[in-house]
Amino acid sequence: MPSLSRRQVVAGAAAVAAAAGTAGFVGFAAEPSAAPPSGPLPMAALKADLAVWRRAVLERHPRYYGQTMLEAPVEAAFRIAAASIDGALTREQAFPIFARINPTFRDAHTLLLPWLSGEEPGDAERASQFPFGAAIAADGQLRLRSGWRNDTSGETLAQGAEILAINGIATPDLLARLVAYSHGETAKLRMHMLSVMLPGWLDAVMGWRDRFAITLAGAAPPMTLQWVKGARWTPVENSKAAEMPRVAWLGADAALLRVPTFDVDEDPATYNTAIDQAFAAITARGVSRLIIDVRGNTGGQSDAGARVIQYVLNRPAAQVSRARERLNDENIGVLGYRGDAGSMREFVVDDELIQPASANARFKGRVAVLIDELTYSAGILFATTMQDRGLATLVGRPTGGFANQTGNMMPTRLPATGFTAFIATRDFIRPSGDQRVAPVQPDLVVNDGASEAAIIQAALDNLAKPGGTIRQIDTPAG
């Protein structure tokens, strides 16, 4: 399942590299030098790195099993990158050329990471990068993910404050430039993924570190903060607490369960307790209509989604109908017991069945699930399970990612530059068995500009219609 943590893989993949082992992280075709080169790299070596990366994607990604070529746009991107190299380049000069290939994969689990050294930034490197976490809000603006307080002056920055410009470049222009290097199936998903790793992209693409001029809205005129390496700022809010599931009551017979993330591997016990307490409160109150909101939930661990699903199941069920892994020299196992490199191994999913909660604990009313463009990875597995098993009506907008997800990202270290590419090696087919390459389509589509109140009301109205929710389909459809 796509169970690797977004913090591990996207915001920093040290744990993934460790799990892969030294051999898994060092390289696909050749072992890079112990220390990344500091001077210009020969043109031939740079082009050889592109060829290594291309071959690694072709031989590792399940999409290309049995294929001799990548899709035409991906092949074209590799050719353009190679043609753009007409002499020796430093890693700083080469990285933007390489990273422009990222969007063409149309897979947020496959990308060249913005690590100029090829390794996850350590404390010293992070201390030089853009200091504040940011997110693309529902209004499309880049905003501070949490509030901050300066340890020396006591100055504060409000959570949600809009970032108008960085280093004199207006944020819309800056994001439009950087998204050309980001990853994901659609433009909106790529913009979100860009914000998750914004410090890295600002460093690797723009060359910005140590000093930042950050212009923030909220004052007249807007305030420009001059940040210098060494300035001590502390988050004001507990962002992890803000990401925990929570319930809101919508009148006497309805409830909204907001699940902001399934990325809970750092504290699964607290998450599980929050879900258990939420459903205990929902059943105790006698709620008959439940809305589960996973908009903006970009995934995490599939087990976290299963924790919710168990409360609406009446018999065991899996979140996928098929799970496959593309084998290579680094995941075939000892003496190749899993199979030959280049082959495709199919998983048996029966051992990952979700077991229903006890009859007294289960929710027996009608369910709607809210989705949008940023419902992704384990969030998509959750949504397709709820839809295909007849457990809920999906309400909202199509997902930015595809209904059949990839996962188990494996690192490939390019030998000359030392750059690190992560490549998905597994794919997961939704419970219905539909293998089409397409987003998850909601049963009830809401307009892009619909207000929050209108979306909630549309879901409630749908749940109030005659005819109960089918609790689980017996056989896959399609």
PDB file of C-alpha atoms in Angstrom, residues 126-132 165-168 174 198-199 202-203 206-215 224-229:
ATOM      1  CA  ARG A 126      18.044  23.159   6.562  1.00  0.00           C
ATOM      2  CA  ALA A 127      19.203  26.055   8.736  1.00  0.00           C
ATOM      3  CA  SER A 128      20.115  27.900   5.532  1.00  0.00           C
ATOM      4  CA  GLN A 129      16.886  27.200   3.651  1.00  0.00           C
ATOM      5  CA  PHE A 130      13.543  29.010   3.632  1.00  0.00           C
ATOM      6  CA  PRO A 131      12.523  28.914   7.291  1.00  0.00           C
ATOM      7  CA  PHE A 132       8.715  28.730   7.332  1.00  0.00           C
ATOM      8  CA  ALA A 165       6.539  37.795  -2.323  1.00  0.00           C
ATOM      9  CA  ILE A 166       9.879  36.137  -1.621  1.00  0.00           C
ATOM     10  CA  ASN A 167      13.109  37.939  -2.424  1.00  0.00           C
ATOM     11  CA  GLY A 168      11.232  40.540  -4.419  1.00  0.00           C
ATOM     12  CA  LEU A 174       7.501  32.502  -8.308  1.00  0.00           C
ATOM     13  CA  LEU A 198       9.173  24.692  -1.018  1.00  0.00           C
ATOM     14  CA  PRO A 199      12.467  25.236   0.904  1.00  0.00           C
ATOM     15  CA  LEU A 202      13.899  27.522  -3.567  1.00  0.00           C
ATOM     16  CA  ASP A 203      17.375  26.199  -2.794  1.00  0.00           C
ATOM     17  CA  MET A 206      16.558  29.462  -7.385  1.00  0.00           C
ATOM     18  CA  GLY A 207      19.781  29.106  -5.427  1.00  0.00           C
ATOM     19  CA  TRP A 208      18.227  30.915  -2.463  1.00  0.00           C
ATOM     20  CA  ARG A 209      19.628  30.260   0.978  1.00  0.00           C
ATOM     21  CA  ASP A 210      20.917  32.092   4.064  1.00  0.00           C
ATOM     22  CA  ARG A 211      18.912  35.304   3.473  1.00  0.00           C
ATOM     23  CA  PHE A 212      15.253  35.820   2.564  1.00  0.00           C
ATOM     24  CA  ALA A 213      13.083  38.904   2.159  1.00  0.00           C
ATOM     25  CA  ILE A 214       9.554  37.627   2.874  1.00  0.00           C
ATOM     26  CA  THR A 215       6.642  39.964   2.205  1.00  0.00           C
ATOM     27  CA  THR A 224       8.656  42.565   4.566  1.00  0.00           C
ATOM     28  CA  LEU A 225      10.530  40.375   6.999  1.00  0.00           C
ATOM     29  CA  GLN A 226      14.300  40.244   6.498  1.00  0.00           C
ATOM     30  CA  TRP A 227      15.279  36.750   7.593  1.00  0.00           C
ATOM     31  CA  VAL A 228      18.950  35.929   8.086  1.00  0.00           C
ATOM     32  CA  LYS A 229      20.418  32.522   8.866  1.00  0.00           C
TER      33      LYS A 229
END
